[in-house]
Coordinates of C-alpha atoms and ligand atoms in Angstrom, one line a residue:
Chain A
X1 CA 0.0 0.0 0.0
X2 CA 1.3 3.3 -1.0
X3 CA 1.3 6.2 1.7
X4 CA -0.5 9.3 0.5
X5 CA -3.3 12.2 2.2
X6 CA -5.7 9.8 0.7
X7 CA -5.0 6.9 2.5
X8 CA -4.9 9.0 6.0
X9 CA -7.7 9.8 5.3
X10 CA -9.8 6.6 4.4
X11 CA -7.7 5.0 7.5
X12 CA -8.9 8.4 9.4
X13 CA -12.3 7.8 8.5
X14 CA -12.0 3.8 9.7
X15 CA -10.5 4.8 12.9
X16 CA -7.3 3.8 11.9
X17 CA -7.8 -0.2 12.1
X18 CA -7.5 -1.6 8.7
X19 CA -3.6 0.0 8.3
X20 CA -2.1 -3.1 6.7
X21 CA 1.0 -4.6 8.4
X22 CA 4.4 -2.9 7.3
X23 CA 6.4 -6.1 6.0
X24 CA 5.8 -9.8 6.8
X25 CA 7.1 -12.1 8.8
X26 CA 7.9 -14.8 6.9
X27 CA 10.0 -18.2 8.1
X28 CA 13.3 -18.6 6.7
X29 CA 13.2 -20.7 3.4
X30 CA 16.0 -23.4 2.9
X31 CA 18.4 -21.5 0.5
X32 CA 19.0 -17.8 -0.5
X33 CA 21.1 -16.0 -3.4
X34 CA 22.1 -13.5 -0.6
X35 CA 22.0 -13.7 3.2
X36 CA 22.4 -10.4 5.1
X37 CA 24.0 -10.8 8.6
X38 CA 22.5 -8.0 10.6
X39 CA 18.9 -6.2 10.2
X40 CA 20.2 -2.7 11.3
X41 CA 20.1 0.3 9.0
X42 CA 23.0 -0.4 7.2
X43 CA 22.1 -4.0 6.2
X44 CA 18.0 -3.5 5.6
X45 CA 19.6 -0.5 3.5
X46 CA 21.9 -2.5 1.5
X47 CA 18.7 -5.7 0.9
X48 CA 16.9 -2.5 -0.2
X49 CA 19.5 -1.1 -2.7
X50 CA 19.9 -4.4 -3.6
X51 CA 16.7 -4.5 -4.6
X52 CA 15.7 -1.1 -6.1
X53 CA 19.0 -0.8 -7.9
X54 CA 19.9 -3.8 -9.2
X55 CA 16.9 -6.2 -9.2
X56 CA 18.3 -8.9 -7.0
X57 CA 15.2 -10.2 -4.7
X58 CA 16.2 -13.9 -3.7
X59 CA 17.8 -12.0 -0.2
X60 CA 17.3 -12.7 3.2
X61 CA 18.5 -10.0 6.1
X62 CA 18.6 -12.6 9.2
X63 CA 18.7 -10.2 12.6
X64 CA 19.2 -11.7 15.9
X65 CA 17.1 -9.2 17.8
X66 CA 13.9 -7.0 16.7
X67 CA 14.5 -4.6 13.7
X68 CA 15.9 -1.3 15.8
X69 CA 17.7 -3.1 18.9
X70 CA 21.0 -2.2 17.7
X71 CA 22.7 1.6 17.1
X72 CA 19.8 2.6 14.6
X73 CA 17.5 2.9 17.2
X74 CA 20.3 4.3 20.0
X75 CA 21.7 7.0 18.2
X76 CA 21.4 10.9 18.3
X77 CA 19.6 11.2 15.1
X78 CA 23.3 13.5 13.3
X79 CA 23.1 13.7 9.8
X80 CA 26.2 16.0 7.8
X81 CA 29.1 15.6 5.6
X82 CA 31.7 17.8 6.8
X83 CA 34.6 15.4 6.1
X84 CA 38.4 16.4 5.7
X85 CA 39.8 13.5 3.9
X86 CA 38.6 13.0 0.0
X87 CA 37.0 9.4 0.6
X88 CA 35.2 10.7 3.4
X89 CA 33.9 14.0 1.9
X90 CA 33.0 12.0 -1.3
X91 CA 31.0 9.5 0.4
X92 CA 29.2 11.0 3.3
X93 CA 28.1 13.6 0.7
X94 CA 26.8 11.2 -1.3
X95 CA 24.6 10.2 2.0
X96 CA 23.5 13.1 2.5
X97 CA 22.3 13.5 -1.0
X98 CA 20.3 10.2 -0.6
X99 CA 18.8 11.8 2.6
X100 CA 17.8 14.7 0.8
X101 CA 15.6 12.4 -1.6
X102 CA 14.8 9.4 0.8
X103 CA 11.3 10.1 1.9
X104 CA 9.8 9.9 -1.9
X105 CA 12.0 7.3 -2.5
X106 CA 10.9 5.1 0.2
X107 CA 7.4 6.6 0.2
X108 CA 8.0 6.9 4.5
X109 CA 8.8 10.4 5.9
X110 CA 11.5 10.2 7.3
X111 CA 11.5 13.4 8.6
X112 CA 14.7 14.5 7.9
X113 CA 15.2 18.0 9.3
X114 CA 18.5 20.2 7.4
X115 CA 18.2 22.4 10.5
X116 CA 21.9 23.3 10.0
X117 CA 25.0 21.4 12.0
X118 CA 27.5 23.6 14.0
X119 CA 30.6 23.4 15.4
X120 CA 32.0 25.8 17.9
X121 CA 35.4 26.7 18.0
X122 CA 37.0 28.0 21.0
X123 CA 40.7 28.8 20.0
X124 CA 43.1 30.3 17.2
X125 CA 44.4 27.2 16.3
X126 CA 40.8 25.6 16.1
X127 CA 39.4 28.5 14.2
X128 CA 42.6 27.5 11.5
X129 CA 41.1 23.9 11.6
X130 CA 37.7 24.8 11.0
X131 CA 38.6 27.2 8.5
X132 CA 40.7 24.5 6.6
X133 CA 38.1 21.8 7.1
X134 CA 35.8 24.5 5.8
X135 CA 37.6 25.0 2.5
X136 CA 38.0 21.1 2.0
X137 CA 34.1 20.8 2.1
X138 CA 33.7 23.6 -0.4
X139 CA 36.3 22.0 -2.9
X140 CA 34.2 19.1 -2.8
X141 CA 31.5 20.8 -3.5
X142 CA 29.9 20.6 0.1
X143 CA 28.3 23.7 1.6
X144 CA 30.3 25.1 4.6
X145 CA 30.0 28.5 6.0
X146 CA 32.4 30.1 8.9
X147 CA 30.8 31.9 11.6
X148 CA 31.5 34.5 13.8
X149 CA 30.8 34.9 17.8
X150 CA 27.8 37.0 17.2
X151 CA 26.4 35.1 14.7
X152 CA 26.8 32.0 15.9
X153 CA 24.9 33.6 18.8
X154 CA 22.0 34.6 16.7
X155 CA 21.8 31.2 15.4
X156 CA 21.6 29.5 19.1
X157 CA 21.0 32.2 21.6
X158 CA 20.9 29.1 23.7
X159 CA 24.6 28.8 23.7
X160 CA 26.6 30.7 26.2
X161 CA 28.5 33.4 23.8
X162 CA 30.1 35.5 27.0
X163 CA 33.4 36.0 27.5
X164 CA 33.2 35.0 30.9
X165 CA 32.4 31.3 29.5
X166 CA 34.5 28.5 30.8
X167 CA 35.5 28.1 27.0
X168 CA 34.7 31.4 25.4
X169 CA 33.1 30.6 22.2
X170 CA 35.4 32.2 19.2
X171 CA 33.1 31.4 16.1
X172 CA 31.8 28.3 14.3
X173 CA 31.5 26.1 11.2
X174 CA 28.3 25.8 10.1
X175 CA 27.1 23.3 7.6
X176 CA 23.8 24.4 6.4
X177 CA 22.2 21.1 4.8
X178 CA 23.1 19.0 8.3
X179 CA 20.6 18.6 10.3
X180 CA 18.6 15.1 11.9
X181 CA 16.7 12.2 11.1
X182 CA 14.1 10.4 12.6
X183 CA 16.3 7.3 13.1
X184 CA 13.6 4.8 13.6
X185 CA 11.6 5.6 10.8
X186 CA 15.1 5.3 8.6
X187 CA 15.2 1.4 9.5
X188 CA 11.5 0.7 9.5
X189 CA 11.2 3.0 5.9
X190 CA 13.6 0.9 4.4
X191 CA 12.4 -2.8 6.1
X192 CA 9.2 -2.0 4.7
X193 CA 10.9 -1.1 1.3
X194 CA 12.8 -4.0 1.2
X195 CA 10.2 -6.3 1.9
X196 CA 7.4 -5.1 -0.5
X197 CA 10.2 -5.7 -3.1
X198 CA 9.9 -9.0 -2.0
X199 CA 13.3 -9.8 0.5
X200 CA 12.9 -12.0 3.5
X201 CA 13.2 -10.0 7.1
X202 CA 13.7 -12.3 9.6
X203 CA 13.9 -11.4 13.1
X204 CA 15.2 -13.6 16.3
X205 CA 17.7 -15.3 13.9
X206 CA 21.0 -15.1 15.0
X207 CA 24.1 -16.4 13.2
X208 CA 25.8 -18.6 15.1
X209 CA 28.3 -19.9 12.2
X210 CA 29.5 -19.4 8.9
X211 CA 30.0 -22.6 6.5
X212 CA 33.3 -22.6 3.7
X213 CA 34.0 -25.0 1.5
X214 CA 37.2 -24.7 -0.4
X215 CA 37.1 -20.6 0.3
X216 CA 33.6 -20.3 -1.1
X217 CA 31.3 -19.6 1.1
X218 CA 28.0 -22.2 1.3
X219 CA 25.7 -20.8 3.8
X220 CA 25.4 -19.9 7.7
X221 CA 24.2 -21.6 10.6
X222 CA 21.5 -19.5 12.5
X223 CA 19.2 -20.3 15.3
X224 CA 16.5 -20.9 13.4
X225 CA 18.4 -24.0 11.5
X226 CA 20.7 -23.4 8.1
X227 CA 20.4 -21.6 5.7
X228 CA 22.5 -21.8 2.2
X229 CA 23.4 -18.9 0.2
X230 CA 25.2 -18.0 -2.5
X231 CA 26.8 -14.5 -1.3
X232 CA 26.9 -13.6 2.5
X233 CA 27.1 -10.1 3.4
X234 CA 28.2 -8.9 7.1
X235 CA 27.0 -5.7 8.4
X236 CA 26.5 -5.8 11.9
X237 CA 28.1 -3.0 13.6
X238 CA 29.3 -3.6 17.0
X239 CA 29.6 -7.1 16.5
X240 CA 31.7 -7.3 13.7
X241 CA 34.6 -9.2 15.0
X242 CA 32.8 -11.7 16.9
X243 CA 30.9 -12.6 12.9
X244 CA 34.3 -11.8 11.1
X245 CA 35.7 -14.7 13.4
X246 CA 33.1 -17.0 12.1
X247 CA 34.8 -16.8 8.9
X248 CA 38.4 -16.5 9.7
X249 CA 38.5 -13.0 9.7
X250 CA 40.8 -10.3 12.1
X251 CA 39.7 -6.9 12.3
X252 CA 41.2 -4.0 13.1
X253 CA 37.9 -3.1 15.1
X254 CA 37.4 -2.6 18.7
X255 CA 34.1 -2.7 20.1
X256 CA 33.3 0.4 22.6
X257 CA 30.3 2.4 24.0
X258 CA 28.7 5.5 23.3
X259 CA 26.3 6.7 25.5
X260 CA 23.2 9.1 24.5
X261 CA 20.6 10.8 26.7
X262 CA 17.1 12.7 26.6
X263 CA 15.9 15.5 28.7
X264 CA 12.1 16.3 29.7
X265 CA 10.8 17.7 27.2
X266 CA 10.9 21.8 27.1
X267 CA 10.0 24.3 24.7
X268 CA 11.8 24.9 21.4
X269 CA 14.7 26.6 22.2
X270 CA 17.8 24.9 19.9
X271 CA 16.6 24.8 16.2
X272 CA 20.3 23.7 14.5
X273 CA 22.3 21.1 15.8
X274 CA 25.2 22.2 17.6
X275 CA 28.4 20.4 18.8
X276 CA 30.5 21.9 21.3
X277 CA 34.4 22.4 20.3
X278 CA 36.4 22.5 23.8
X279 CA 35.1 19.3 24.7
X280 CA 32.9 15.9 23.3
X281 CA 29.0 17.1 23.3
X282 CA 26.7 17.6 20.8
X283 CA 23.0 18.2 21.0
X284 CA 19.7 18.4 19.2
X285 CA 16.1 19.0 20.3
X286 CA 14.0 16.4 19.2
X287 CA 10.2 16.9 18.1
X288 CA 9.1 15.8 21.2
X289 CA 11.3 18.8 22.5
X290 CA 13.6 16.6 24.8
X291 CA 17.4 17.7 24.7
X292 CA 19.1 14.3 23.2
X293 CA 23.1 14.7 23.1
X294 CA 26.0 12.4 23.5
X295 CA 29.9 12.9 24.4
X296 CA 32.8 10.7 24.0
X297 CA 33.0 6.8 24.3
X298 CA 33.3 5.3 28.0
X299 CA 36.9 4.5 26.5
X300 CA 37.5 0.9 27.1
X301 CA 36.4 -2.0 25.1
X302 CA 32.7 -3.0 25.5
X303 CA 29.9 -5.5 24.8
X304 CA 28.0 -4.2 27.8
X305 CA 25.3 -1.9 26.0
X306 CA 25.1 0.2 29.0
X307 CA 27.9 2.8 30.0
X308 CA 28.9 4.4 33.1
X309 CA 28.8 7.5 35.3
X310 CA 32.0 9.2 34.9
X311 CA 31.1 9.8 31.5
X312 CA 27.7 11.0 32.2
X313 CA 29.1 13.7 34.8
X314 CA 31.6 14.4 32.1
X315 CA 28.8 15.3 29.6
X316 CA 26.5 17.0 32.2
X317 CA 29.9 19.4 32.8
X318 CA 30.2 20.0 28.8
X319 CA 26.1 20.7 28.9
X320 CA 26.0 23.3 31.6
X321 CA 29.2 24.9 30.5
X322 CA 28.4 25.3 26.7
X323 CA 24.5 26.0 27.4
X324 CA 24.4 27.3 30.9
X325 CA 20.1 26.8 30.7
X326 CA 20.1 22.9 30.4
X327 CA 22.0 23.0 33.7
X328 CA 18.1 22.3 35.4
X329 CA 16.6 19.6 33.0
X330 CA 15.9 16.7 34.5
X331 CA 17.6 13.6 32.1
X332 CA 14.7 11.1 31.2
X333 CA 16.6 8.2 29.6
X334 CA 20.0 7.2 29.2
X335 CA 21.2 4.4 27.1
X336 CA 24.2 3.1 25.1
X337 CA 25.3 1.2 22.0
X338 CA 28.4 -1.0 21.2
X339 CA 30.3 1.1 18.3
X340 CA 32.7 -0.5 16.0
X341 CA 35.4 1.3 16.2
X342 CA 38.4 0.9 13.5
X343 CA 41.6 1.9 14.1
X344 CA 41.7 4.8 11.6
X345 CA 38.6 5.9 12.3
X346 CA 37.3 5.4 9.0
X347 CA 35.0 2.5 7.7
X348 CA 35.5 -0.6 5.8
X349 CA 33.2 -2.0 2.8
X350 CA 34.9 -4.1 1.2
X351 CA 35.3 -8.3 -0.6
X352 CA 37.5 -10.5 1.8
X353 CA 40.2 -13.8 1.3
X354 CA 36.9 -15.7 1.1
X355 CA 34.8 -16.0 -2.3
X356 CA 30.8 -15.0 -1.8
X357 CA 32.0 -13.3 1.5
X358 CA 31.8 -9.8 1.8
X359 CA 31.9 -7.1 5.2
X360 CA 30.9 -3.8 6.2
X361 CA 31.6 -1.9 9.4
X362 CA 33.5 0.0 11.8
X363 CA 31.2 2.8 11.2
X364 CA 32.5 4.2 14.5
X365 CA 30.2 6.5 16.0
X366 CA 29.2 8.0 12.9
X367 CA 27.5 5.3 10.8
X368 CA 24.0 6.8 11.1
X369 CA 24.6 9.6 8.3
X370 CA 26.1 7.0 6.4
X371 CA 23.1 4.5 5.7
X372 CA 21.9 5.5 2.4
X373 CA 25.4 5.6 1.2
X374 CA 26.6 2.1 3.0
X375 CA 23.5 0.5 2.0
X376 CA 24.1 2.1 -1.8
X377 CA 27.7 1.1 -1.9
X378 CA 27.5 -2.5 -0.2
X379 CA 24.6 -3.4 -2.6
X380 CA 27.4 -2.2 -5.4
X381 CA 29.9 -4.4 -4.3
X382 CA 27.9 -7.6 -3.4
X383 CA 26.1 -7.0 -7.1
X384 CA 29.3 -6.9 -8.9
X385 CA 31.9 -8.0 -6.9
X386 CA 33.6 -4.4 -7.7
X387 CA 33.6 -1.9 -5.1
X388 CA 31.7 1.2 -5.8
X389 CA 33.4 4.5 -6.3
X390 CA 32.5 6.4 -3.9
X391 CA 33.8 3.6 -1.5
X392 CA 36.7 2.2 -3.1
X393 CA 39.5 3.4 -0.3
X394 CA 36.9 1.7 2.6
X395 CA 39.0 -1.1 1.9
X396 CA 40.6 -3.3 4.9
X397 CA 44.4 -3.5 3.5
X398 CA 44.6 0.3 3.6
X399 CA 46.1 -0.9 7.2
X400 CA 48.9 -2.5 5.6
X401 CA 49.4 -0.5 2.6
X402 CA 49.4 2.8 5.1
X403 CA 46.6 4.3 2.8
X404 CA 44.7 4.9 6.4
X405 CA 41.8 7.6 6.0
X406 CA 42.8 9.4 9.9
X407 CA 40.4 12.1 9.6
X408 CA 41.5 14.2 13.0
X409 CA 45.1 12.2 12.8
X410 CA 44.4 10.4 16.5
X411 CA 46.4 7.6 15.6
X412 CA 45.9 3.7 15.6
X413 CA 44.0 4.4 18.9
X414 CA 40.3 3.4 18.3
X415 CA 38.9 4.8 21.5
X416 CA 40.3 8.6 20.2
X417 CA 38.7 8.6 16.9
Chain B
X1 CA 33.3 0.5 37.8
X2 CA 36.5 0.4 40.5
X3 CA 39.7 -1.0 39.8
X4 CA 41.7 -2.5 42.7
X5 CA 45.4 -1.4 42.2
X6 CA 47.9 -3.8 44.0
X7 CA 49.7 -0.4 45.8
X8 CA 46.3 1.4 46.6
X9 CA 43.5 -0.9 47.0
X10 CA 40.5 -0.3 44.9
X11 CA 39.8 3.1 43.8
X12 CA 37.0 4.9 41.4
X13 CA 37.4 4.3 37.3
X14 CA 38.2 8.2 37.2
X15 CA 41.1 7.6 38.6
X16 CA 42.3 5.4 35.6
X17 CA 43.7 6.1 32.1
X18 CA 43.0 3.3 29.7
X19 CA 45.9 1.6 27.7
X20 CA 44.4 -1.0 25.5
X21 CA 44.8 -4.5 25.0
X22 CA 47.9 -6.1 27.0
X23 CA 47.6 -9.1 24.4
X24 CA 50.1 -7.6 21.6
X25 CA 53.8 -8.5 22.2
X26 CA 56.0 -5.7 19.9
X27 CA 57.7 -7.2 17.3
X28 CA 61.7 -7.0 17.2
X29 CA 63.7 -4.4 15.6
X30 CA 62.7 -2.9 12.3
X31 CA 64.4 -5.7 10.0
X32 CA 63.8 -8.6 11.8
X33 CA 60.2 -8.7 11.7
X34 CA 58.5 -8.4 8.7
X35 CA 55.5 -5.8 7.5
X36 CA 52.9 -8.2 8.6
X37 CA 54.3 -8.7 12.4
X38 CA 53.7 -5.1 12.5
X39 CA 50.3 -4.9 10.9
X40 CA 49.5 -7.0 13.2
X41 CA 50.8 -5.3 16.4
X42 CA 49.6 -2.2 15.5
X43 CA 46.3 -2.6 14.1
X44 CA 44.8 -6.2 14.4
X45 CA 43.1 -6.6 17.8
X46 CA 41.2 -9.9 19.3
X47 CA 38.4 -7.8 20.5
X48 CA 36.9 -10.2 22.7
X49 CA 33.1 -10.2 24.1
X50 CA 34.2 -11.8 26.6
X51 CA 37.8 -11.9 29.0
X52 CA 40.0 -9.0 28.0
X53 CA 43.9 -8.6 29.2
X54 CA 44.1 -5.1 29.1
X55 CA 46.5 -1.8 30.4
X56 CA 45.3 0.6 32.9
X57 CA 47.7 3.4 33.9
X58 CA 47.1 4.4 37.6
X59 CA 47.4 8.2 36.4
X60 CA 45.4 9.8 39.4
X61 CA 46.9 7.7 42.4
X62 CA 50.6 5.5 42.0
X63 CA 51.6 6.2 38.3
X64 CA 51.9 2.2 38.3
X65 CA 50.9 0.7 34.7
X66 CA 48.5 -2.7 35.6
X67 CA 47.6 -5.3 33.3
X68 CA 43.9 -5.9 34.0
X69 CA 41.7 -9.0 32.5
X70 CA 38.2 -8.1 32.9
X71 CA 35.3 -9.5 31.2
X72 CA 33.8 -7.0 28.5
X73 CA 30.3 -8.3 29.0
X74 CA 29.8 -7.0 32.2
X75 CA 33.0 -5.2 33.3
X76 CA 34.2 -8.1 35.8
X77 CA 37.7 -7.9 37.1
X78 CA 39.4 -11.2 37.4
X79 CA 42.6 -10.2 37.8
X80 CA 45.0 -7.3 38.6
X81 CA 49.0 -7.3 38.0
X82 CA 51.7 -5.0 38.0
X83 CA 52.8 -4.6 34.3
X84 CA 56.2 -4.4 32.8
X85 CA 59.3 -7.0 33.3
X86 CA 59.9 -6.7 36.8
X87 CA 56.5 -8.2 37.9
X88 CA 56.4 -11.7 37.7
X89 CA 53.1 -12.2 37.0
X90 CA 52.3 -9.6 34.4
X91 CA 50.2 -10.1 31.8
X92 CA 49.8 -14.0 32.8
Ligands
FAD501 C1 24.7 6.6 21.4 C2 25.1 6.6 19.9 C3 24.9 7.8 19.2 C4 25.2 7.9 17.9 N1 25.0 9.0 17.2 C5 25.2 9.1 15.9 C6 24.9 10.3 15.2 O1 24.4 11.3 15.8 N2 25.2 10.4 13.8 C7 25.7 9.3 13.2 O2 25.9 9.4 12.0 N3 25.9 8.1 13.8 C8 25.7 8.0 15.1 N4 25.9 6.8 15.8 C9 26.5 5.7 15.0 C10 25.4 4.9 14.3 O3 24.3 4.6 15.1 C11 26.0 3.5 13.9 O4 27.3 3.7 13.3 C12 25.1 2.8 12.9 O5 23.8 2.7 13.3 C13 25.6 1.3 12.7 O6 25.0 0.6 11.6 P1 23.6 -0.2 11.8 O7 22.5 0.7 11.8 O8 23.6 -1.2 10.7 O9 23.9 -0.9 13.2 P2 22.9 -1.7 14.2 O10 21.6 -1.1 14.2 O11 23.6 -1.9 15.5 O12 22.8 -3.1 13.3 C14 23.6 -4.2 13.5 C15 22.6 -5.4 13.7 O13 23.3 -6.6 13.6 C16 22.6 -7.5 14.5 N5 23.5 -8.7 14.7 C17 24.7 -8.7 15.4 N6 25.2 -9.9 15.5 C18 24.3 -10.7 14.8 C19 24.3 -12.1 14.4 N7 25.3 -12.9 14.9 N8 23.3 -12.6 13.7 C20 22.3 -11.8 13.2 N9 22.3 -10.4 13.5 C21 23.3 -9.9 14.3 C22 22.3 -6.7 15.7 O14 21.3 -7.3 16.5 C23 21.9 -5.4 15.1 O15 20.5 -5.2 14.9 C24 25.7 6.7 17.2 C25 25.8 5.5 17.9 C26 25.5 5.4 19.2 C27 25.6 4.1 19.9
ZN502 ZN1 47.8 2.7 42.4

């Protein structure tokens, strides 16, 4: 059923009961052309893609939890392409591109909001940063524009501009086109998508093993029984290594947490997004009107899926320094997500040593901006066996060629990316 | 989460700087070990769920580096040693 006014308002008129069910639930069938390993956004993105782009239907996307357990439904809703390094810029542009369009395409609002992204900067050398990042963007034909104290105050009043501030605020990058997304509806949008094309979602199957035969992949063992397959596609985030080992692979991905957290709802007062320079914070004010923002990983490796209280003192400190008024909120909710974090910072799409085997991840904390484009690109690559363009350096033996994509030059040190 | 170092007893997380996983030995000099040895040192890592051998430095109390296996499930410490070549037990 397609979305439109008139079918609000024949559901409107029916009180809303005969809304048919948004994909099926179907039981796993004996064999597949292509398994997906992981039901998050980047994986129900790429059976999508698959799909739409290249007419391949025979797919399966086998998820261990419900559609939405993992980071697509944990993370602060960010979407921008303010990138340094060429591969980067190139790519998440590309994203955000697909954002811009997604809603038609899918025929689900997914509410994206290009309310603007900013980053304050609170020192000389920082302004030079920005102002270099900022001309990157532009050369790659991104929209950046450099702001100055008084009008980053006018664009977030909310921010504390004074020069009595802990970290006086010296100006900002804006990127105009950032903005959010309503993350839930991204992975439900393209489940729905995915499935009316006619790919298999199947929830509360976890793979438990994956079966080679003379490096060619055969099929995986799940906990629903086996499954063959043709092609096997990995994409699931913070659990990449424990997968990749399935299949012989090593990472270089170590698995952290990121915490988020939501205020009581208030009043609009923050209509951009706005990420605080001195420090890790960045916030956004939901519809509801809750205050959802994040800071840095916990720091140490982590399969928990819950984080701890030094860093949530550490982002209270950032909040009431950078926007003095959220200092009397009372936090709803608090939550976290296991990130896969590579050791460039950058992520990896890419073929592997095994035929039919092919992995995506260590999105890092910043894979929810990239799901159009992952989803796009992996669906390339698994189509053709031939990496897309605009993902051709996500490759994994960048580590030992020393072609690493470092965008802020941390470092093989995956909890500083 | 609270750490007990062998000098201080146990003390907050804050007090802690994390150094990774304790798991990688460094190759030899450049010329005796080969690219991959150091691909593999510097960027492959076991990632565990699971019991993790990892460095904490005690950078708010005793300065001493510890080699810590905790489980990365839910953050239990089996065991705390002194790191480096003069304790015994390190990274064991
Ligand atoms: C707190 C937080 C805030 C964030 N904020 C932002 C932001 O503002 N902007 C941004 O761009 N990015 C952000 N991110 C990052 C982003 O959410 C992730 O990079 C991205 O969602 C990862 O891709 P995914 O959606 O496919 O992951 P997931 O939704 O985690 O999908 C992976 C799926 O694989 C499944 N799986 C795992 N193992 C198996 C198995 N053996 N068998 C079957 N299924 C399996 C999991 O259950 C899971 O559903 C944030 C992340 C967190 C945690
Ligand atoms: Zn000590």
């Amino acid at each position: 059923m397609r979305y439109s006014l008139s079918s609000i308002l024949r559901n409107a008129a029916t009180g809303h009961k005969h809304w048919p069910k948004q994909w099926r639930q179907p039981e796993p069938k004996k064999a597949y052309d292509i398994v997906i390993v992981g039901g998050g956004g980047h994986g129900l993105a790429t059976a999508y893609y698959l799909a739409r782009n290249h007419g391949l239907t025979n797919i399966a996307v086998l998820e261990k939890g419900y559609l939405g357990n993992g980071n697509i439904g944990r993370n602060t809703t960010i979407v921008r392409s303010n990138y340094l390094c060429p591969e980067n810029g190139q790519f998440y542009e590309h994203s955000l591109k697909l954002w811009e369009g997604l809603s038609q395409d899918l025929n689900y609002n997914v509410m994206l909001s290009q309310r603007g992204v900013l980053n304050t900067f609170h020192t000389p050398a920082q302004r030079d940063a920005a102002i270099r990042r900022g001309n990157a963007m532009r050369l790659h034909g991104v929209d950046a524009v450099l702001l100055n104290r008084e009008e980053v105050k006018k664009l977030a009043p909310a921010i504390d501009c004074s020069p009595g501030a802990r970290f006086p605020v010296r100006g900002g990058l804006l990127q105009p086109r950032g903005g959010s997304v309503r993350h839930d509806a991204v992975a439900w949008g393209f489940a729905r998508g995915a499935d009316a094309r006619g790919v298999d979602i199947i929830q509360n199957c976890e793979v438990t093993g994956i079966r080679i035969e003379s490096g060619r992949v055969r099929g995986v063992e799940t906990t629903r029984g086996s499954i063959a397959a043709k092609k096997i596609a990995i994409v699931v985030a913070g659990r990449s290594t424990l997968v990749g080992n399935m299949a012989g692979l090593r990472l270089p991905i170590e698995s952290h947490v990121l915490q988020c957290f939501v205020t009581e709802p208030v009043k609009p007062i923050l209509d951009t997004v706005v990420s605080f320079g001195a420090d890790h914070f960045a916030v956004v004010q939901s519809d509801k009107g809750g205050l959802v923002f994040n800071g840095s990983l916990d720091g140490y490796n982590s399969y928990a899926q819950r984080g701890n209280m030094e860093t949530l003192e550490s982002v209270a400190a950032c909040a009431s320094s950078f926007m003095p008024c959220m200092s009397r909120l009372r936090l709803l909710r608090h939550w976290g997500g296991i990130n896969d974090m590579t050791m460039d910072g950058s992520p990896i799409i890419t073929r592997t040593p095994v035929k039919g085997l092919y992995f995506n991840g260590g999105w890092c904390y910043g894979g929810f901006k990239a799901t159009p484009a992952s989803g796009w690109t992996y669906a390339h690559l698994i189509a053709n066996d031939e990496p897309h363009e605009f993902a051709s350096g996500f490759t994994l033996s960048r580590f030992e060629t020393g072609l690493v994509i470092n965008e802020n030059g941390a470092g093989p040190q995956p909890g500083l990316h | 989460m609270r750490i007990t170092c062998p000098w201080c007893g146990p003390r907050p997380l804050s007090e802690f700087a994390y150094g990774g996983d304790a798991g990688k030995t460094r190759p030899g000099y450049p010329g005796k070990a080969g690219p991959d040895a150091w691909m593999d040192y510097v960027y492959l890592r076991e990632n565990p769920a699971g019991r993790h051998k990892e460095y904490w430095h005690h950078s708010g109390g005793c300065r001493s580096w510890l080699v810590v296996t905790r489980d990365t499930t839910n953050h239990e410490i089996a065991k705390v040693a002194l790191a480096g070549p003069q304790a015994k037990d390190a990274g064991s």
